[in-house]
Amino acid sequence: MQQPVGEQLAGMTAELCKTADSTFQLEALLRPDLQDLEEYTPIVPTEVLSQKLGIPAGSLIKLDANENPYGPSPQVRQALATGDHYHIYPDPDHTLLREAIQSYVGLDRAHILCGNGSDELLDLVMRLFIRPGDAVINCPPTFGMYAFDAGIHGARVVEVPRRGDFTLDVAGVEALFDGQPGGERPKLLFVASPNNPDGGIISGHDLQRLLRLPLVVVVDEAYAEFSGESAAHLVPEHPNLIVLRTFSKWAGLAGLRVGYGLFPLQVIKHLWKIKQPYNVNVAAQVAVLASLADVGYLRANVERIVAERERLYASLQAVQYLRPYPSRSNFVLCRVMGREARELKQALERQGILVRYYRQPGLRDCIRISVGRPEQNRALLAALRDFA
Ligand SMILES: *Cc1c(COP(=O)(O)O)cnc(C)c1O
């Protein structure tokens, strides 16, 4: 396992402090709530793994981060190669981007604000609503960034765990508001749909119930293109609904960092005041415009991935030590029976096949497999059958 950057630095900082005034305590200046914050452990970069395993990066079968195995549209490469505005600051209002996104989602651009990935928008939403001590609701198992960002903003995380089948415990969320004085109530609720890591979606009925509560519901639709379901059209009628989208997964732009949110007008006017002016770089803007001009190509890849997901799911069901969960996204979560999920992940890794393993409670016996190209999925399945 790679040593996190924070740990690498810890030793160095201690050294540096010895040279300073002995009464000076750097630690005393740090925000106390951040000192004990756990580092977010992202996946190990391909280049690092490639060195460790002695397998060329190009031969690794990377099914661990839900990236698009087909990459971006060829139009994106073309547009990036011929772009000539890289020395000019990007448009802080994302004018052309929002115009193109308006046509793509069918929602007026007044509701649209773009970010450096939807990750930035999650952070921005927290900045807008959360003072230290305010509560946010998280429904694990789910995407780790909600709890991570909550920690950075000093929020209190109220967990309402999902049920055994990963559906939301809506009654559990509602119960948090029974007899609670206004000041103590949670302010935000984050729900990914499709949910990462299981791929299930929120039902329309559940969403309506959540929207009746006195809090802001953030629906993270990073994978909506794979499910074909979206709450985007509900945003104009609901002052407490935020929908986040991204180009990372369906459009294959994860490395360029660009996403967008659909916000109620009462919310978006404040977000414009607090966002970093140049948050979406020129290359990302060029890439999105080229992608949205070539939606047909990208949609065909989404359809390929969805068809391949169904094939993969059926094949995984036939692996006797795996129990895959049905997914509406571009990945399949599997419970591993009668052996260690972590060891399975490591055994696959030694063959150059990367899947996601979790250390969190409730997921320690699971692996998550991103849907790859047909030949990648075949290689994965062959390896899994070999281990039987
Ligand atoms: C991948 C992912 C994102 C990250 O999106 P970016 O736009 O790349 O920041 C957001 N939410 C979920 C649930 C994801 O899995």
Coordinates of C-alpha atoms and ligand atoms in Angstrom, one line a residue:
M1 CA 0.0 0.0 0.0
Q2 CA 1.2 3.5 -0.9
Q3 CA 2.0 5.7 2.1
P4 CA -0.5 8.7 2.1
V5 CA 1.1 12.1 1.4
G6 CA 0.0 13.3 4.8
E7 CA 2.0 10.5 6.5
Q8 CA 5.1 11.1 4.3
L9 CA 5.0 14.8 5.4
A10 CA 4.4 14.2 9.1
G11 CA 8.0 13.3 9.8
M12 CA 9.3 16.3 7.9
T13 CA 7.1 18.7 9.7
A14 CA 8.3 17.5 13.1
E15 CA 11.9 18.1 11.9
L16 CA 11.1 21.7 10.8
C17 CA 9.4 22.6 14.0
K18 CA 12.5 21.7 16.0
T19 CA 14.4 24.6 14.4
A20 CA 11.7 27.1 15.4
D21 CA 11.3 28.9 18.7
S22 CA 10.9 26.1 21.3
T23 CA 7.8 27.9 22.8
F24 CA 6.2 27.9 19.3
Q25 CA 3.6 25.2 18.8
L26 CA 2.4 25.1 15.2
E27 CA -0.2 22.5 16.2
A28 CA -1.8 25.2 18.4
L29 CA -2.5 27.3 15.4
L30 CA -4.2 24.6 13.4
R31 CA -8.0 24.2 13.5
P32 CA -8.4 21.6 16.3
D33 CA -11.3 19.9 14.4
L34 CA -9.0 19.3 11.4
Q35 CA -6.1 17.8 13.4
D36 CA -7.9 14.5 13.8
L37 CA -9.5 14.4 10.4
E38 CA -8.9 11.2 8.6
E39 CA -7.2 11.5 5.2
Y40 CA -9.3 10.6 2.2
T41 CA -7.8 7.5 0.7
P42 CA -8.2 7.7 -3.1
I43 CA -7.3 4.8 -5.3
V44 CA -3.7 4.2 -6.0
P45 CA -2.6 5.9 -9.2
T46 CA -2.1 3.6 -12.2
E47 CA 1.6 4.7 -12.7
V48 CA 2.4 3.7 -9.1
L49 CA 0.7 0.4 -9.4
S50 CA 2.3 -0.3 -12.7
Q51 CA 5.7 0.1 -11.2
K52 CA 4.8 -2.0 -8.1
L53 CA 3.4 -4.8 -10.2
G54 CA 5.9 -4.6 -13.0
I55 CA 3.1 -4.5 -15.5
P56 CA 3.0 -1.7 -18.1
A57 CA 0.3 0.9 -17.3
G58 CA -1.3 0.3 -20.7
S59 CA -1.8 -3.5 -19.9
L60 CA -3.5 -2.9 -16.5
I61 CA -7.3 -3.6 -16.6
K62 CA -8.5 -0.7 -14.6
L63 CA -12.0 -1.5 -13.2
D64 CA -11.6 0.3 -9.8
A65 CA -12.8 3.9 -10.4
N66 CA -15.9 3.7 -12.6
E67 CA -14.0 5.5 -15.4
N68 CA -15.3 5.3 -19.0
P69 CA -13.4 2.5 -20.7
Y70 CA -13.9 4.1 -24.1
G71 CA -12.5 7.5 -23.0
P72 CA -13.7 10.8 -24.4
S73 CA -15.1 11.6 -27.8
P74 CA -12.5 11.9 -30.6
Q75 CA -13.9 15.4 -31.1
V76 CA -12.5 16.3 -27.6
R77 CA -8.9 15.3 -28.6
Q78 CA -9.3 17.3 -31.8
A79 CA -10.7 20.4 -30.0
L80 CA -8.1 20.3 -27.3
A81 CA -5.3 20.0 -29.9
T82 CA -6.5 22.9 -31.9
G83 CA -7.6 25.1 -29.0
D84 CA -5.6 28.4 -28.8
H85 CA -6.9 30.1 -25.7
Y86 CA -4.9 28.3 -23.0
H87 CA -3.1 31.6 -22.1
I88 CA -6.3 33.4 -21.4
Y89 CA -8.3 33.0 -18.1
P90 CA -11.4 30.9 -18.5
D91 CA -14.9 32.4 -18.6
P92 CA -16.0 32.7 -14.9
D93 CA -19.7 32.7 -15.9
H94 CA -19.3 29.5 -18.0
T95 CA -21.5 31.2 -20.6
L96 CA -21.1 28.8 -23.6
L97 CA -20.9 25.8 -21.3
R98 CA -24.2 26.6 -19.6
E99 CA -25.8 27.3 -22.9
A100 CA -24.8 23.8 -24.2
I101 CA -25.8 22.1 -20.9
Q102 CA -29.2 23.9 -21.0
S103 CA -29.9 22.2 -24.3
Y104 CA -28.6 18.9 -23.0
V105 CA -30.6 18.7 -19.8
G106 CA -33.6 20.8 -20.9
L107 CA -33.4 23.2 -18.0
D108 CA -32.9 26.9 -18.2
R109 CA -29.3 28.1 -17.7
A110 CA -30.3 30.2 -14.8
H111 CA -30.4 27.0 -12.8
I112 CA -26.9 25.8 -13.9
L113 CA -23.5 26.4 -12.3
C114 CA -20.4 24.4 -13.3
G115 CA -17.6 23.1 -11.1
N116 CA -14.2 21.5 -11.0
G117 CA -15.8 18.2 -11.0
S118 CA -19.0 17.6 -9.1
D119 CA -16.6 17.2 -6.1
E120 CA -16.1 20.9 -6.1
L121 CA -19.8 21.5 -6.1
L122 CA -20.3 19.2 -3.1
D123 CA -17.8 21.4 -1.2
L124 CA -19.4 24.6 -2.4
V125 CA -22.9 23.5 -1.2
M126 CA -21.4 22.8 2.2
R127 CA -19.7 26.2 2.3
L128 CA -23.1 27.8 1.6
F129 CA -25.1 26.0 4.3
I130 CA -22.8 24.6 7.0
R131 CA -21.3 26.4 10.0
P132 CA -19.2 24.2 12.3
G133 CA -21.6 22.0 14.4
D134 CA -24.4 22.1 11.9
A135 CA -25.8 18.6 11.0
V136 CA -25.8 16.9 7.6
I137 CA -27.4 13.5 6.9
N138 CA -25.4 10.8 5.3
C139 CA -26.8 7.4 4.2
P140 CA -24.0 4.9 4.1
P141 CA -22.9 2.8 2.4
T142 CA -22.4 5.6 -0.2
F143 CA -19.9 7.8 -1.9
G144 CA -17.2 8.8 0.6
M145 CA -17.0 12.5 -0.3
Y146 CA -20.1 13.5 1.6
A147 CA -18.7 12.5 5.0
F148 CA -15.2 13.8 3.9
D149 CA -16.5 17.3 3.0
A150 CA -18.7 17.4 6.1
G151 CA -15.5 16.7 8.2
I152 CA -13.7 19.6 6.5
H153 CA -16.5 22.0 7.2
G154 CA -16.9 20.9 10.8
A155 CA -20.3 19.5 10.3
R156 CA -21.9 16.9 12.5
V157 CA -22.7 13.8 10.4
V158 CA -25.9 12.1 11.3
E159 CA -25.9 8.6 9.8
V160 CA -29.1 7.0 8.6
P161 CA -27.7 3.7 7.2
R162 CA -29.3 2.1 4.2
R163 CA -31.1 -1.1 4.5
G164 CA -29.6 -4.5 3.7
D165 CA -30.6 -4.1 0.0
F166 CA -29.1 -0.6 0.0
T167 CA -32.4 1.2 -0.3
L168 CA -32.9 4.4 1.7
D169 CA -34.4 4.3 5.2
V170 CA -36.7 7.3 4.5
A171 CA -38.7 6.7 7.7
G172 CA -35.4 6.9 9.6
V173 CA -34.6 10.2 8.0
E174 CA -38.1 11.6 8.8
A175 CA -37.8 10.5 12.4
L176 CA -34.8 12.9 12.8
F177 CA -37.3 15.8 12.4
D178 CA -39.9 14.6 14.9
G179 CA -40.1 17.1 17.7
Q180 CA -36.7 18.6 16.8
P181 CA -36.3 22.3 17.4
G182 CA -35.4 24.2 14.2
G183 CA -31.9 25.0 15.3
E184 CA -30.9 21.4 15.9
R185 CA -32.3 20.0 12.6
P186 CA -30.0 18.6 9.9
K187 CA -29.7 21.1 7.1
L188 CA -28.5 18.9 4.2
L189 CA -29.1 15.4 3.0
F190 CA -26.9 13.7 0.4
V191 CA -28.1 10.9 -1.7
A192 CA -26.4 9.4 -4.7
S193 CA -28.7 8.0 -7.4
P194 CA -27.5 5.6 -8.8
N195 CA -25.8 5.0 -5.5
N196 CA -22.1 4.3 -5.4
P197 CA -21.2 1.5 -4.5
D198 CA -24.3 -0.6 -5.2
G199 CA -25.8 1.1 -8.3
G200 CA -29.4 1.3 -7.0
I201 CA -31.6 4.4 -7.6
I202 CA -33.9 6.4 -5.4
S203 CA -37.6 5.9 -6.1
G204 CA -39.7 8.9 -7.1
H205 CA -41.9 8.2 -4.1
D206 CA -38.9 8.3 -1.7
L207 CA -37.6 11.5 -3.2
Q208 CA -41.0 13.2 -2.8
R209 CA -41.1 12.2 0.9
L210 CA -37.6 13.6 1.4
L211 CA -38.4 16.8 -0.4
R212 CA -41.3 17.4 2.0
L213 CA -38.8 17.7 4.9
P214 CA -37.4 21.1 6.0
L215 CA -33.9 20.5 4.6
V216 CA -32.0 20.7 1.3
V217 CA -31.8 17.4 -0.6
V218 CA -28.7 17.0 -2.8
V219 CA -29.2 14.3 -5.4
D220 CA -25.8 13.3 -6.8
E221 CA -26.5 12.0 -10.3
A222 CA -22.9 11.3 -11.4
Y223 CA -24.2 8.1 -13.1
A224 CA -27.6 9.2 -14.3
E225 CA -26.8 8.6 -17.9
F226 CA -26.4 4.9 -17.2
S227 CA -29.8 4.6 -15.4
G228 CA -31.8 6.9 -17.7
E229 CA -33.5 8.3 -14.6
S230 CA -33.1 11.9 -13.3
A231 CA -34.7 14.3 -10.9
A232 CA -33.4 17.3 -12.9
H233 CA -36.8 18.4 -14.1
L234 CA -38.0 18.7 -10.5
V235 CA -35.5 21.4 -9.6
P236 CA -37.5 24.5 -10.8
E237 CA -40.5 23.4 -8.6
H238 CA -38.6 22.6 -5.5
P239 CA -36.6 25.3 -3.6
N240 CA -34.9 22.5 -1.6
L241 CA -33.7 20.2 -4.4
I242 CA -30.2 20.3 -5.8
V243 CA -29.1 17.9 -8.5
L244 CA -25.4 17.3 -9.3
R245 CA -24.1 16.0 -12.6
T246 CA -20.6 15.3 -14.0
F247 CA -18.8 14.7 -17.3
S248 CA -16.4 12.3 -15.5
K249 CA -18.2 9.1 -16.1
W250 CA -20.6 9.0 -19.1
A251 CA -18.5 11.5 -21.2
G252 CA -15.1 10.1 -20.2
L253 CA -13.7 13.4 -18.9
A254 CA -12.7 12.3 -15.3
G255 CA -9.2 13.6 -15.8
L256 CA -10.3 17.1 -16.9
R257 CA -12.5 17.7 -13.8
V258 CA -15.8 19.2 -14.8
G259 CA -19.3 18.8 -13.5
Y260 CA -22.4 21.0 -13.0
G261 CA -25.2 21.4 -10.6
L262 CA -28.9 22.2 -11.2
F263 CA -29.9 24.6 -8.4
P264 CA -33.1 26.4 -7.3
L265 CA -32.8 30.1 -8.1
Q266 CA -32.8 31.0 -4.4
V267 CA -29.7 28.9 -3.9
I268 CA -27.7 29.6 -7.1
K269 CA -27.6 33.3 -6.6
H270 CA -25.6 32.8 -3.4
L271 CA -23.4 30.1 -5.0
W272 CA -22.3 32.6 -7.7
K273 CA -21.0 34.9 -4.9
I274 CA -18.8 32.3 -3.2
K275 CA -17.4 30.2 -6.1
Q276 CA -13.8 30.7 -7.2
P277 CA -14.0 32.8 -10.4
Y278 CA -11.8 30.5 -12.5
N279 CA -13.0 27.2 -11.2
V280 CA -13.5 25.5 -14.6
N281 CA -10.3 25.6 -16.7
V282 CA -10.2 26.4 -20.4
A283 CA -9.3 22.8 -21.4
A284 CA -12.3 21.4 -19.5
Q285 CA -14.6 24.0 -21.1
V286 CA -13.3 23.1 -24.6
A287 CA -13.8 19.4 -23.8
V288 CA -17.4 19.8 -22.6
L289 CA -18.4 21.8 -25.7
A290 CA -16.9 19.2 -28.0
S291 CA -18.5 16.4 -26.0
L292 CA -22.0 17.9 -26.1
A293 CA -21.5 18.5 -29.9
D294 CA -20.9 14.7 -30.2
V295 CA -23.5 13.4 -27.8
G296 CA -24.6 10.6 -30.2
Y297 CA -21.1 9.0 -30.1
L298 CA -21.0 9.2 -26.3
R299 CA -24.5 7.8 -25.9
A300 CA -23.6 4.9 -28.1
N301 CA -20.8 4.1 -25.6
V302 CA -23.1 4.5 -22.7
E303 CA -25.4 1.9 -24.3
R304 CA -22.5 -0.4 -24.9
I305 CA -21.5 -0.1 -21.2
V306 CA -25.1 -0.8 -20.1
A307 CA -25.4 -3.9 -22.3
E308 CA -22.0 -5.1 -21.1
R309 CA -23.1 -4.4 -17.4
E310 CA -26.0 -6.8 -17.9
R311 CA -23.8 -9.5 -19.4
L312 CA -21.2 -9.0 -16.6
Y313 CA -23.9 -9.2 -13.9
A314 CA -25.3 -12.5 -15.4
S315 CA -21.8 -14.0 -15.6
L316 CA -20.9 -12.9 -12.0
Q317 CA -24.1 -14.6 -10.8
A318 CA -22.6 -17.8 -12.2
V319 CA -19.4 -17.4 -10.1
Q320 CA -20.3 -19.5 -7.1
Y321 CA -18.5 -17.5 -4.5
L322 CA -20.0 -14.1 -5.6
R323 CA -23.4 -12.5 -5.1
P324 CA -23.7 -9.5 -7.4
Y325 CA -26.2 -6.7 -6.7
P326 CA -28.4 -5.5 -9.6
S327 CA -27.0 -2.2 -10.8
R328 CA -28.4 0.8 -12.8
S329 CA -24.9 2.3 -13.1
N330 CA -21.5 1.4 -14.8
F331 CA -20.3 -0.9 -12.0
V332 CA -21.4 -4.0 -10.1
L333 CA -21.0 -4.5 -6.4
C334 CA -20.5 -8.2 -5.4
R335 CA -20.6 -9.8 -2.0
V336 CA -17.8 -12.3 -1.6
M337 CA -18.8 -15.6 0.1
G338 CA -16.6 -17.9 2.0
R339 CA -13.3 -16.0 1.3
E340 CA -11.7 -12.7 2.1
A341 CA -12.8 -9.9 -0.3
R342 CA -9.5 -8.2 0.3
E343 CA -7.5 -11.2 -0.7
L344 CA -9.6 -11.6 -3.8
K345 CA -8.9 -8.0 -4.7
Q346 CA -5.1 -8.6 -4.2
A347 CA -5.1 -11.8 -6.2
L348 CA -6.8 -9.9 -9.1
E349 CA -4.3 -7.1 -8.7
R350 CA -1.3 -9.5 -9.1
Q351 CA -2.8 -10.3 -12.5
G352 CA -3.1 -6.6 -13.4
I353 CA -6.8 -6.5 -12.8
L354 CA -7.9 -3.6 -10.5
V355 CA -11.2 -3.6 -8.6
R356 CA -12.4 -1.6 -5.7
Y357 CA -12.2 -3.0 -2.1
Y358 CA -13.7 -1.2 0.9
R359 CA -12.5 -1.1 4.5
Q360 CA -15.8 0.4 5.8
P361 CA -18.2 -1.7 8.0
G362 CA -20.9 -3.4 5.9
L363 CA -18.7 -3.5 2.8
R364 CA -15.6 -5.4 4.0
D365 CA -16.8 -8.6 2.3
C366 CA -17.5 -6.7 -1.0
I367 CA -15.7 -5.8 -4.2
R368 CA -17.0 -3.3 -6.7
I369 CA -16.2 -3.9 -10.4
S370 CA -16.5 -1.1 -12.9
V371 CA -17.8 -2.3 -16.3
G372 CA -15.0 -2.4 -18.8
R373 CA -14.7 -3.1 -22.5
P374 CA -15.9 -6.6 -23.4
E375 CA -12.4 -8.1 -23.6
Q376 CA -11.5 -6.6 -20.2
N377 CA -14.6 -8.0 -18.6
R378 CA -13.8 -11.4 -20.2
A379 CA -10.3 -11.3 -18.7
L380 CA -11.8 -10.5 -15.3
L381 CA -14.3 -13.3 -15.4
A382 CA -11.6 -15.8 -16.5
A383 CA -9.5 -14.8 -13.5
L384 CA -12.5 -15.0 -11.1
R385 CA -13.3 -18.5 -12.4
D386 CA -9.7 -19.6 -12.0
F387 CA -9.9 -18.7 -8.3
A388 CA -13.0 -20.9 -7.8
Ligands
LIG1 C1 -17.4 9.6 -9.4 C2 -18.4 10.3 -8.5 C3 -18.5 11.6 -8.4 C4 -17.3 12.5 -8.8 O1 -17.6 13.3 -9.8 P1 -16.5 14.3 -10.3 O2 -17.3 15.2 -11.2 O3 -15.4 13.6 -11.0 O4 -15.9 15.1 -9.2 C5 -19.5 12.2 -7.7 N1 -20.4 11.4 -7.1 C6 -20.4 10.1 -7.2 C7 -21.4 9.3 -6.5 C8 -19.3 9.5 -7.9 O5 -19.2 8.1 -7.8

